[in-house]
XYZ file of C-alpha atoms in Angstrom:
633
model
C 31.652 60.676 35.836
C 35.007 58.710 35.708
C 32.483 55.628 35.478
C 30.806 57.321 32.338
C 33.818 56.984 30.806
C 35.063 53.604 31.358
C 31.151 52.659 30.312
C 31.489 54.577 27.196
C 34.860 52.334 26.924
C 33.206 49.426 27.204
C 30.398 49.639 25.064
C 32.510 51.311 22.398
C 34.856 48.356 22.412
C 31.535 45.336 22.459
C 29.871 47.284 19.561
C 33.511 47.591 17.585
C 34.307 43.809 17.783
C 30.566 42.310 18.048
C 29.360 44.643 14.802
C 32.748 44.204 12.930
C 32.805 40.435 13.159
C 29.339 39.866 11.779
C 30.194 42.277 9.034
C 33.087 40.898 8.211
C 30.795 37.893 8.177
C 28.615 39.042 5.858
C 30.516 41.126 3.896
C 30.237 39.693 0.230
C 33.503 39.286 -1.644
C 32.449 42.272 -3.992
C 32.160 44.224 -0.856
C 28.092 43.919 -0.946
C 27.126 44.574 2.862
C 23.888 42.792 4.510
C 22.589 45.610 6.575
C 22.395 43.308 9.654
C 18.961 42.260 9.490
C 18.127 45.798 8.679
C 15.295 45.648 6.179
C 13.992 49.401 6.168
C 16.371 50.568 3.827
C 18.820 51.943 6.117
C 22.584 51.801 6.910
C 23.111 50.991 11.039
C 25.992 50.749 13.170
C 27.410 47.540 12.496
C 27.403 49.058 8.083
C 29.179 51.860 9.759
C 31.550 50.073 11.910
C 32.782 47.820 8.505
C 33.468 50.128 6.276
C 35.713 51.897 9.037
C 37.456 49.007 9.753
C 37.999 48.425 6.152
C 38.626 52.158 5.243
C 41.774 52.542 8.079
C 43.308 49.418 7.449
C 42.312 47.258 10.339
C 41.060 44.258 7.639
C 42.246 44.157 3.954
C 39.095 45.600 2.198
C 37.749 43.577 -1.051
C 37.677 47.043 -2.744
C 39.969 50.029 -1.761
C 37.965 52.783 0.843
C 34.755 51.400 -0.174
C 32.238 48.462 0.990
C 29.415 48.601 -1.713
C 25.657 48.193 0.024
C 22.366 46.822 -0.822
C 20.772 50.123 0.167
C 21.320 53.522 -0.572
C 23.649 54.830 2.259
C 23.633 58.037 3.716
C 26.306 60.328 2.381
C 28.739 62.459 4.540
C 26.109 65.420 3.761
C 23.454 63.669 5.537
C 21.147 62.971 2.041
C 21.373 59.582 0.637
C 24.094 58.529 -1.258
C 22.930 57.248 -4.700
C 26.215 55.520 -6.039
C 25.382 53.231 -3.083
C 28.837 53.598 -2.091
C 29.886 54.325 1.501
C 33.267 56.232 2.162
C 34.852 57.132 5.507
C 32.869 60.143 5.795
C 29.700 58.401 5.009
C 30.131 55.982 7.937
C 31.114 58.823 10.269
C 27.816 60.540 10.153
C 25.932 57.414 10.098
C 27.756 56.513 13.319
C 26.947 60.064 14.830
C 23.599 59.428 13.909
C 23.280 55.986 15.674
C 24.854 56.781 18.337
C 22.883 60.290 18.925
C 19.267 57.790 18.419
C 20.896 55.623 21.530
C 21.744 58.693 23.570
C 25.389 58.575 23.767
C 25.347 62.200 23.899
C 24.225 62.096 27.746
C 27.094 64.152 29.142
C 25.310 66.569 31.676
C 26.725 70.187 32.943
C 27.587 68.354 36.164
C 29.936 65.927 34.699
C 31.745 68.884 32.544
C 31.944 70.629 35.979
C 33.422 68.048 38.147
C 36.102 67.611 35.018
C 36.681 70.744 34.495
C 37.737 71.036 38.529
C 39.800 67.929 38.515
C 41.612 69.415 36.082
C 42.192 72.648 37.799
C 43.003 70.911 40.942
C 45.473 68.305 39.388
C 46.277 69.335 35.816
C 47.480 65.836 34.943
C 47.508 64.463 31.521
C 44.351 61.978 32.503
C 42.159 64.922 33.494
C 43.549 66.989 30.783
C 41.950 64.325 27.978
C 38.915 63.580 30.265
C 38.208 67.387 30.385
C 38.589 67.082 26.164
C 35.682 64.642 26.043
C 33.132 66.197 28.300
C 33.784 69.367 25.735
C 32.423 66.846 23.317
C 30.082 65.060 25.214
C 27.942 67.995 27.187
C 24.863 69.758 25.190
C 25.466 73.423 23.922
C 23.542 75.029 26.986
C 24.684 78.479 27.856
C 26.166 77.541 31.224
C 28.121 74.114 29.301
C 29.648 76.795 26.638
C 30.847 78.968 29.617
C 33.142 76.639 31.360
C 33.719 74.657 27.779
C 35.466 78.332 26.933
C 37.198 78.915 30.627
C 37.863 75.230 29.929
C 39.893 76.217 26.524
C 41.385 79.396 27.992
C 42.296 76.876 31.247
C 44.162 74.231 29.081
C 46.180 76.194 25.952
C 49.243 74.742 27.816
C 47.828 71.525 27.607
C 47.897 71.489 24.344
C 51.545 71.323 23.699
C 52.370 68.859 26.566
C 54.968 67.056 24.365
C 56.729 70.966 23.921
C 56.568 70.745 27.724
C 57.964 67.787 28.241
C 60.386 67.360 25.248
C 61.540 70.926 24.079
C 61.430 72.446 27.632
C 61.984 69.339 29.732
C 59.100 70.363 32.448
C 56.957 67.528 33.575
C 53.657 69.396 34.082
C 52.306 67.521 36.017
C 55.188 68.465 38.782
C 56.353 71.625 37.448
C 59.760 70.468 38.513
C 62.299 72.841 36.780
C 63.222 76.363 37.365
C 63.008 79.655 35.068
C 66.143 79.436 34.074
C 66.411 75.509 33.312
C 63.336 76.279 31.436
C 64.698 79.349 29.266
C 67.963 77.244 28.734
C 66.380 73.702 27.600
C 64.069 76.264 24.845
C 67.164 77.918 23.714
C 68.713 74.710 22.895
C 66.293 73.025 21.351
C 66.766 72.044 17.987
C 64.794 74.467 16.574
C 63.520 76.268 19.531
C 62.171 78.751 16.939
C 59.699 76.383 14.963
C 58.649 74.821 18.159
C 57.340 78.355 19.670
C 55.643 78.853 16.051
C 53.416 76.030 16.196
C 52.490 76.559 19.256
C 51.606 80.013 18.461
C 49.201 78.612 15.583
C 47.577 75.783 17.936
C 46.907 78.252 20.750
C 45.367 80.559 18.680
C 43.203 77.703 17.176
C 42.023 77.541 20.912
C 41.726 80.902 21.571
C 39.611 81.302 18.949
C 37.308 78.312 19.987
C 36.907 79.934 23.219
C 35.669 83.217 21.818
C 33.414 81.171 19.365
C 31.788 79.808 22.470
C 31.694 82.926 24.642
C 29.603 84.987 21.182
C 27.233 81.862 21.198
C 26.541 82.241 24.718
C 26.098 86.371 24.551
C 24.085 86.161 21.499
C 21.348 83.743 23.581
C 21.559 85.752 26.689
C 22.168 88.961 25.716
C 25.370 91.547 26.103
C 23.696 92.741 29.369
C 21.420 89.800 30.765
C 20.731 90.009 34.441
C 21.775 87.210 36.855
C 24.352 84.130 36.765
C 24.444 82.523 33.949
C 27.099 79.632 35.179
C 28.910 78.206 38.583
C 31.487 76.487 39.620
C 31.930 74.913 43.395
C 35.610 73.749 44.413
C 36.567 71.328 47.269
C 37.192 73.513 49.696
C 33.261 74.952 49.411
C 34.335 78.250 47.194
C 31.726 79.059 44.755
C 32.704 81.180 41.209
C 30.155 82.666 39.434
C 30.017 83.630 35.656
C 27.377 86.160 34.256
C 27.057 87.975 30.907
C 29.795 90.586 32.358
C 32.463 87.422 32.970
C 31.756 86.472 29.805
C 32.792 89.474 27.644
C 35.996 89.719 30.292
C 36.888 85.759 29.547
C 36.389 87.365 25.626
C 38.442 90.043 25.884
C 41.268 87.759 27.378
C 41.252 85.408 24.407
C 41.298 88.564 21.376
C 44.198 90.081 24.024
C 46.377 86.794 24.423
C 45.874 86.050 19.859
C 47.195 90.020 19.322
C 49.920 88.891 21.750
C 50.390 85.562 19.844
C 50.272 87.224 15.753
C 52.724 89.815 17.098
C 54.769 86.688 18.157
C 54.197 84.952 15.054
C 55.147 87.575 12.551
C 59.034 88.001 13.952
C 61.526 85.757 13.054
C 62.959 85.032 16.966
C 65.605 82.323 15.775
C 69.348 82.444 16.518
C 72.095 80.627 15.227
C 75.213 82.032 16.442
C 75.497 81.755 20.361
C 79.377 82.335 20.463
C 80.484 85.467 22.602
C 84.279 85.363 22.647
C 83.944 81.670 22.522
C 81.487 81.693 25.157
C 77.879 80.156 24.743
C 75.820 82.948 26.178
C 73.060 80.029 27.172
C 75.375 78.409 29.781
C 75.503 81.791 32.033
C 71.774 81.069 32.311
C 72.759 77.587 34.539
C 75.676 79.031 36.299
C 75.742 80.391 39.956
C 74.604 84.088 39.809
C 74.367 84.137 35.802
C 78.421 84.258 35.721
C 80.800 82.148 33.772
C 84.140 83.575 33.228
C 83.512 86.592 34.536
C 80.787 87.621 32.508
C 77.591 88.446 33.687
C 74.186 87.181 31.665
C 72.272 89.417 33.445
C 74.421 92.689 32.702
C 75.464 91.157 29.793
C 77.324 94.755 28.041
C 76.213 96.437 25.338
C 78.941 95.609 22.976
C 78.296 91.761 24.104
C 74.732 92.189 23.170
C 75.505 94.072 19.871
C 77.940 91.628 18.850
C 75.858 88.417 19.691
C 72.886 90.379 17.376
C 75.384 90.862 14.704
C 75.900 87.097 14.673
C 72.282 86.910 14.562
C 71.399 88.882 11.655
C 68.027 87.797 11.145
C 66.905 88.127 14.656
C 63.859 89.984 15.415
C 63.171 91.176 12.039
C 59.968 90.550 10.522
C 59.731 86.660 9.349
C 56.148 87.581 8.103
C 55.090 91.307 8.134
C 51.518 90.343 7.143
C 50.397 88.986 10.638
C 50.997 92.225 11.546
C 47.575 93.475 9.805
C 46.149 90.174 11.832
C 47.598 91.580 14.919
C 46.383 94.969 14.307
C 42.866 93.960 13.949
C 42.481 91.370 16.556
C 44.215 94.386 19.232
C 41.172 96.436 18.136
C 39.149 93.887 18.671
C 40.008 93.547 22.177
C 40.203 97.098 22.899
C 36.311 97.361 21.873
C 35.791 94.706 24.303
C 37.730 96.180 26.986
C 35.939 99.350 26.429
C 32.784 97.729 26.325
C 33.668 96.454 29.655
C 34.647 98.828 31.353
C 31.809 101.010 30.213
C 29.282 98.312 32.091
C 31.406 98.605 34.932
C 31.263 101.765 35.010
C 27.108 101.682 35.582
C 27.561 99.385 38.675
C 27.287 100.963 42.281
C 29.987 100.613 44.905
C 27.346 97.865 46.888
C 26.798 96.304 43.214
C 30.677 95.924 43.114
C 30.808 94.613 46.092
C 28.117 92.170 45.289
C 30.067 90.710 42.192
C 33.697 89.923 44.688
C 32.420 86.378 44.396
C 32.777 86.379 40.411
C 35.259 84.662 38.143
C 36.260 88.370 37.462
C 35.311 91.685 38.715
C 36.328 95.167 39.807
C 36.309 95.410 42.877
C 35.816 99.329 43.916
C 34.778 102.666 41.824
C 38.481 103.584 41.689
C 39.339 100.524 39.985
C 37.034 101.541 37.631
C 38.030 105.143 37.186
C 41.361 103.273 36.307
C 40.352 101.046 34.058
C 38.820 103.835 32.384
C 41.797 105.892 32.475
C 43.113 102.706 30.418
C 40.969 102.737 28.196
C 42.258 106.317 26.767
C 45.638 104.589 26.872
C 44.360 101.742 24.383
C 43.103 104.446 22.204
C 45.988 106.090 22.097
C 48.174 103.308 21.024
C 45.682 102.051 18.144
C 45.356 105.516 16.858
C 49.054 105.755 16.530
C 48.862 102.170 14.573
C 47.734 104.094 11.899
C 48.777 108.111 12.253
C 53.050 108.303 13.010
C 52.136 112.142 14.799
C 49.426 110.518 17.703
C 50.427 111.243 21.245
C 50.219 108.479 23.160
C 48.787 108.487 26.791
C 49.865 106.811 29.602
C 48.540 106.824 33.507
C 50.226 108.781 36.229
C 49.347 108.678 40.441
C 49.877 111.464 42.518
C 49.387 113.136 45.422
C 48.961 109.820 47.192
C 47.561 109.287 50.625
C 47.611 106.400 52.883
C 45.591 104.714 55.930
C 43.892 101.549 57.234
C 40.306 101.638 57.917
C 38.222 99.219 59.644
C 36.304 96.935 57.696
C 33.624 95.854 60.169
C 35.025 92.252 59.980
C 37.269 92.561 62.323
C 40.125 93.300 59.693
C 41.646 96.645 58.104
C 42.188 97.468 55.018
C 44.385 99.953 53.187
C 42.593 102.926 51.714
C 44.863 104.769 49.549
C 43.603 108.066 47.800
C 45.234 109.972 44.746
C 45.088 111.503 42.044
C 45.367 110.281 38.649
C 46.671 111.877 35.661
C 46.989 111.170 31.750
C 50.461 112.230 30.390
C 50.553 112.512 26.889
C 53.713 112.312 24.102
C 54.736 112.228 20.422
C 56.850 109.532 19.410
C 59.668 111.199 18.099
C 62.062 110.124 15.058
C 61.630 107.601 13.070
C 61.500 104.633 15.790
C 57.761 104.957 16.482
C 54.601 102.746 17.424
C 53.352 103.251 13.993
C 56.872 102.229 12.172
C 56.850 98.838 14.441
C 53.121 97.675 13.604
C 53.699 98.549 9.902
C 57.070 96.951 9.641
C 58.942 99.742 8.894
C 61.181 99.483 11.351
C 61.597 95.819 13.123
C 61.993 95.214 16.810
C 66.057 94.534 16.913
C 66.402 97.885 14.805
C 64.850 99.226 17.683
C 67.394 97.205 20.596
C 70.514 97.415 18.723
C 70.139 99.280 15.607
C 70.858 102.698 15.394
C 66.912 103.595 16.231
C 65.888 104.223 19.224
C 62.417 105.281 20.805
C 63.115 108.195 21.595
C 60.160 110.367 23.540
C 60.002 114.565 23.879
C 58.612 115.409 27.178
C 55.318 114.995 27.199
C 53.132 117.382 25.413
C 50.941 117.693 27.811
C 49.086 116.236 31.126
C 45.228 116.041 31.823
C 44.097 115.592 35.385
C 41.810 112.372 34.658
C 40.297 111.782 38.053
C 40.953 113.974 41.202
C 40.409 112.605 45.081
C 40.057 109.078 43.731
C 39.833 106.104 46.861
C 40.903 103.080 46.612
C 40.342 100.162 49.399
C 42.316 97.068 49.016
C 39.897 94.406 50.124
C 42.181 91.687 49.113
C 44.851 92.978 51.938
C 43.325 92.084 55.372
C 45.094 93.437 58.490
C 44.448 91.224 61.861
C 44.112 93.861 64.768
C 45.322 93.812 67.716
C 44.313 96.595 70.530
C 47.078 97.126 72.856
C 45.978 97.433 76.175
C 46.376 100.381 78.814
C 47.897 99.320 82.231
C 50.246 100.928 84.843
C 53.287 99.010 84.739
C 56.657 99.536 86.754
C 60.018 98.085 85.457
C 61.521 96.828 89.061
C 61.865 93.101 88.234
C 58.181 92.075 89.644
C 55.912 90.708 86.834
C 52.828 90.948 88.794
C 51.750 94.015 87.141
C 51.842 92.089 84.251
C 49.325 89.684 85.409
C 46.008 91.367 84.102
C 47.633 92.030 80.435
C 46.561 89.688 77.993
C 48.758 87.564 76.239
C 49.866 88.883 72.670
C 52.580 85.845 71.163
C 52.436 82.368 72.940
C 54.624 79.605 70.875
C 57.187 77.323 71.726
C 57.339 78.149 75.720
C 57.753 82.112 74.724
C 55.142 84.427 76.034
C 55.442 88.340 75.191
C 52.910 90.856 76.307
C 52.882 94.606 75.140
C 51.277 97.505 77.250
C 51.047 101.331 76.698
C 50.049 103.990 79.247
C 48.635 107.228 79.378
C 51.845 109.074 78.757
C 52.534 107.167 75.281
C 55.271 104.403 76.589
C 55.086 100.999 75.092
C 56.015 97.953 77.246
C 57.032 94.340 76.439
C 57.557 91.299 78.527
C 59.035 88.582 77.551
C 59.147 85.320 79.527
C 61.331 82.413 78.489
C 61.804 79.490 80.600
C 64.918 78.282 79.114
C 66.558 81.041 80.625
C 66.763 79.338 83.420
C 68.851 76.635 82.711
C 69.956 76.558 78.747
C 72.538 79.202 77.284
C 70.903 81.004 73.876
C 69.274 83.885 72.613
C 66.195 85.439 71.708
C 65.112 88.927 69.738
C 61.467 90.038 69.496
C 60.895 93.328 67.213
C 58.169 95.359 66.513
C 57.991 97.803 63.469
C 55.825 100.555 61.530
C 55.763 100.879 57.637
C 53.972 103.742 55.946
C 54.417 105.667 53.272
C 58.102 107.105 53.451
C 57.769 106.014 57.090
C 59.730 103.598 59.141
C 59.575 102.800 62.563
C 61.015 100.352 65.172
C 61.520 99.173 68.498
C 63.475 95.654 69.318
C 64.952 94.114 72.133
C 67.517 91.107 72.526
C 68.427 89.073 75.059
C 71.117 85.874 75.881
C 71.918 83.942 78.638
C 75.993 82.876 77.878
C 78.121 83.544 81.310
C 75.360 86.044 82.102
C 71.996 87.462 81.326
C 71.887 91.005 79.275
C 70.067 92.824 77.369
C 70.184 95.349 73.922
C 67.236 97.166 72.817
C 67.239 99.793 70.762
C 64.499 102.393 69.295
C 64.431 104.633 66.011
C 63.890 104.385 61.924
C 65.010 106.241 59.145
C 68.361 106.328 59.925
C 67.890 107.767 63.306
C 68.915 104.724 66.126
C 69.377 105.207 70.091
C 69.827 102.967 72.848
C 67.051 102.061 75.269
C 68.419 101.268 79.137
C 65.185 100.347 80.365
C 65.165 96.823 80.319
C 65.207 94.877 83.905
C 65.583 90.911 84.426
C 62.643 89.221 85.513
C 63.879 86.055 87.371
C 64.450 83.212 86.535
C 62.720 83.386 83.372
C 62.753 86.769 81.532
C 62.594 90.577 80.505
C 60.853 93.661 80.741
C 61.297 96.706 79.605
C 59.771 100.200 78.492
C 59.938 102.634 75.361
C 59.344 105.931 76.737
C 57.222 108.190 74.552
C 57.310 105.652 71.419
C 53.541 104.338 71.079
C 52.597 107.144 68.674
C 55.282 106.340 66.866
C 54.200 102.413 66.418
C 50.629 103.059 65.789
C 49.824 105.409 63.269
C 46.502 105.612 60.803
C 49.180 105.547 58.145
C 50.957 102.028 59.050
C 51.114 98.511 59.490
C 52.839 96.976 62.239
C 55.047 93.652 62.044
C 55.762 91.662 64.964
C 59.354 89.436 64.470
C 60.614 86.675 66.856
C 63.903 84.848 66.400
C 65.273 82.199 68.980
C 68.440 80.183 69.307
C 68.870 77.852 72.361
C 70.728 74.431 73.064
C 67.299 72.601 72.575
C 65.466 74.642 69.810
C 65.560 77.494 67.411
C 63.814 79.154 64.868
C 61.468 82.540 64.325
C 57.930 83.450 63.578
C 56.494 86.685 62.502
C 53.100 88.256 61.676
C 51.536 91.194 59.987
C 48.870 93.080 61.712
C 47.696 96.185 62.737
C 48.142 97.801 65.896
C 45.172 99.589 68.116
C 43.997 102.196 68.960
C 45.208 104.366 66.249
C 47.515 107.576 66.883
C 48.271 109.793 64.077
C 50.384 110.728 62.129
């Protein structure tokens, strides 16, 4: 594909200088233009190519913006032009025309594909403009205006590369600055304030061409078509698909992210006072701990705040209230979408969800549905109370929550939580409400620093939504490991240790863990730099559930002498284990007595920690797993 382009290059560049140079040739000094050998009464390439070169300035033109012809051109409308006259948009759509009877529009889906994952994989300012022209250079298929919108949504940022890289000081292709460099380099900009506002405008211009292309493609295949309608392979062999239901998410995203940007656009966010007690607030964001003189940026008081607004007059007051009617109809928009989303979403089986984990986007179990739909209400609420000061507005509440790990048949568990879920529903009290801040009424620093607050009764009411609602967490894998039953005596001996398997073996440290019948743990812990280096070593092993913390550890150094501390307990409660014996020359073992239903519960995940500190070597390793068989709670 990257050959395509230097072709396209090429060619571009032969046909520029070969056509201009004969035209220029035969260009008559009142402008009269021989069409080139072209006796069928039509204006080609090289006609084209002329009056362009004449039109921007690259050769002094006999006549200004004009070359006169011997034939009628074609005019910008695509009829012919009878005062035989050809302007700048005359030769543009003759040149679109010549170059569409050569082909030059031979960009496939494949080329738009491997550009549009160079550019996800390297977002460099090469792949950025190469992923620009396939947008221009692919044919309007469904699957091309798919990833030509993901595309758009992909590379808003990309847009404003010289904001990046001149307002904010971020190279993007490195990403090499942090938050608060980032925040600091925006406030000081010249005019930080105009900068955000044209970006606003430009993204928005993108958004929009995104949706533009998402509606063509729905309106071919239908709001509800069956099947894949677009893919995308990366490197590493992952495959995304796209179907109708992607589609209407990737839409929803781009009406979401222009309310976001109108809201944006209709406040006046400028400052021009940054003087606190002779202190430029912006420099706390660049000191140690956000400090400078003993004030704090981060808890920044209130009478700092008020007085830095003060200074600030204008501030988060409306610069132009009408975007907020923009805003309010482009958040309805979305919140159709959403709804019509979720609504298709909510017609899908669990197996059908399941089915759909290899989309672009997707729920992936009923209860994230139930809670979408839950949200849904919430939307509604807050539109209706763009329009009606009294609404109540809804918001989602979990209860009653329950917690434990179940096995996935993949040799992984998962989380299962189950609750219930709850819509809680207020007025907005006073006069600071939703209603007053989408209508202008009230403005956004009245609301910080004014004397309006948003002030909420307690709630009104509350609506049990969904009851018993489950909810597995595929995206949270355990590893499991089953901890094996064996008779083991601490007297010193390891041979009883011989048939356990081995459960950590890295950098010359093996530990094994045991239970027996009677619900002790073991560990073993053999280190051969006991035997002739002075350190330390600590291995722990903990439980976290819900309200629930467990843990045993153990640690060991070799200094004048080898000893031991290990310790059991959680939530406060601590005591000392004396269980441990030396194993010479090399390690440890010891027992937990009565502790294994304490480590392995239905409710918990267990975490394994290792630190080590010797002459030779240090350093620590952990993992998060789950521990087997389960006991509990």
């Amino acid at each position: 594909m990257k050959g395509w382009l230097v072709k396209f290059l090429l060619i571009l560049f032969a046909w520029w200088g070969m056509f201009g140079a004969i035209g220029l040739a035969l260009c008559t000094p009142d402008g009269d233009v021989a069409p080139l050998g072209n006796r069928d009464g039509k204006v080609n390439i090289g006609d084209a190519l002329v009056t362009l070169r004449f039109a921007l300035g690259l050769e002094a033109p006999t006549q200004e913006d004009t070359c006169h012809a011997d034939v009628a051109p074609l005019g910008a409308d695509g009829m012919p032009n009878p005062d035989g006259k050809i302007t700048i948009g005359d030769a543009l759509v003759i040149l679109r025309k010549a170059l569409q009877l050569v082909s030059w529009n031979a960009a496939t889906v494949e080329d738009l594909k491997e550009a549009l994952i160079d550019f996800l994989e390297n977002p460099s300012e090469g792949n950025y403009t190469q992923l620009l022209d396939m947008f221009n250079a692919v044919p309007n298929t469904s699957e091309a205006r798919i990833l030509k919108g993901a595309g758009l949504l992909f590379t808003v940022y990309n847009d404003h590369r010289d904001f990046f890289n001149q307002v904010l000081k971020v190279d993007l292709d490195t990403v090499n600055a942090s938050s608060a460099n980032i925040l600091y380099n925006l406030l000081t900009a010249p005019d930080y304030a105009g900068e955000i506002l044209t970006v606003m405008v430009d993204v928005i211009s993108r958004l929009d061409q995104a949706d533009a292309e998402f509606s063509q493609v729905l309106a071919a295949s239908g709001t509800r078509a069956a099947g894949n309608l677009a893919s995308l392979t990366f490197p590493d062999g992952t495959t995304v698909y796209f179907d109708a239901l992607d589609v209407k998410i990737m839409r929803f995203l781009a009406k979401f992210w222009k309310a976001v940007c109108l809201y944006i656009e209709s406040l006046d966010i400028s400052a021009n006072n940054w003087l606190v007690n002779g202190t430029d607030i912006r420099d706390l964001l660049l000191v140690a701990n956000g400090t400078l003189n003993g004030t704090s940026f981060n808890g920044t008081s209130n009478e700092t705040l008020y007085t830095f607004f003060m200074n600030n007059t204008q501030l988060l007051t409306y610069r132009d209230p009408s975007k907020l009617e923009e805003f309010k109809q482009a958040f309805s928009q979305a919140r159709q979408t959403f709804e019509e989303i979720v609504n298709e979403f909510a017609t899908l089986s669990e197996e059908a969800l399941r089915a759909r984990q290899n989309h672009a986007f997707n729920l992936d179990d009923p209860a994230s549905v139930v809670i979408a739909q839950a949200a849904t209400r919430v939307l509604a609420s807050l539109e209706t109370a763009f329009s009606d000061p009294s609404a109540e507005l809804a918001w989602i509440v979990a209860a009653n929550e329950t917690l434990h790990y179940v096995d996935g048949g993949d040799g992984y568990y998962y989380p299962k939580r189950k609750f219930d879920i709850y819509l809680e529903y207020a007025t907005s009290t006073g006069n600071a409400t939703v209603y007053d801040l989408v209508s202008g009424q009230i403005t956004p620093r009245a609301l910080l620093f004014g004397d309006v607050f948003m002030d909420y009764a307690n709630r009104t009411r509350i609506e049990l939504f969904r009851s018993g609602v489950e909810m597995i967490d595929w995206d949270e894998p355990l590893e499991t490991y089953v901890i094996p039953e064996a008779d083991i005596a601490i007297d010193g001996n390891a041979t009883d240790w011989g048939a356990v398997p081995i459960f950590y073996n890295q950098n010359g440290i093996v530990v094994k863990i045991a239970r027996n019948a009677s619900g002790d743990f073991f560990v073993y812990v053999s280190n051969p730099r006991l035997a002739s280096e002075n350190g330390s070593f600590g291995v722990d092993f903990m439980a976290h559930a819900p309200g629930f913390f467990y843990e045993v550890n153990l640690n060991c150094g070799r200094y004048y002498e080898f000893s031991c501390d290990a310790y059991e307990g959680g939530m406060g409660l601590w005591s000392s284990v004396n269980t441990w014996v030396a194993i010479e020359p090399y390690g440890v073992e010891i027992m937990y007595p009565g502790v294994y239903n304490s480590l392995v519960r239905s409710d918990a995940r267990n975490r394994f920690y290792l630190d080590f500190s010797f002459t030779s070597v240090s350093g620590y390793d952990s993992k998060t797993l789950k521990f087997l068989p389960e006991i509990g709670p």
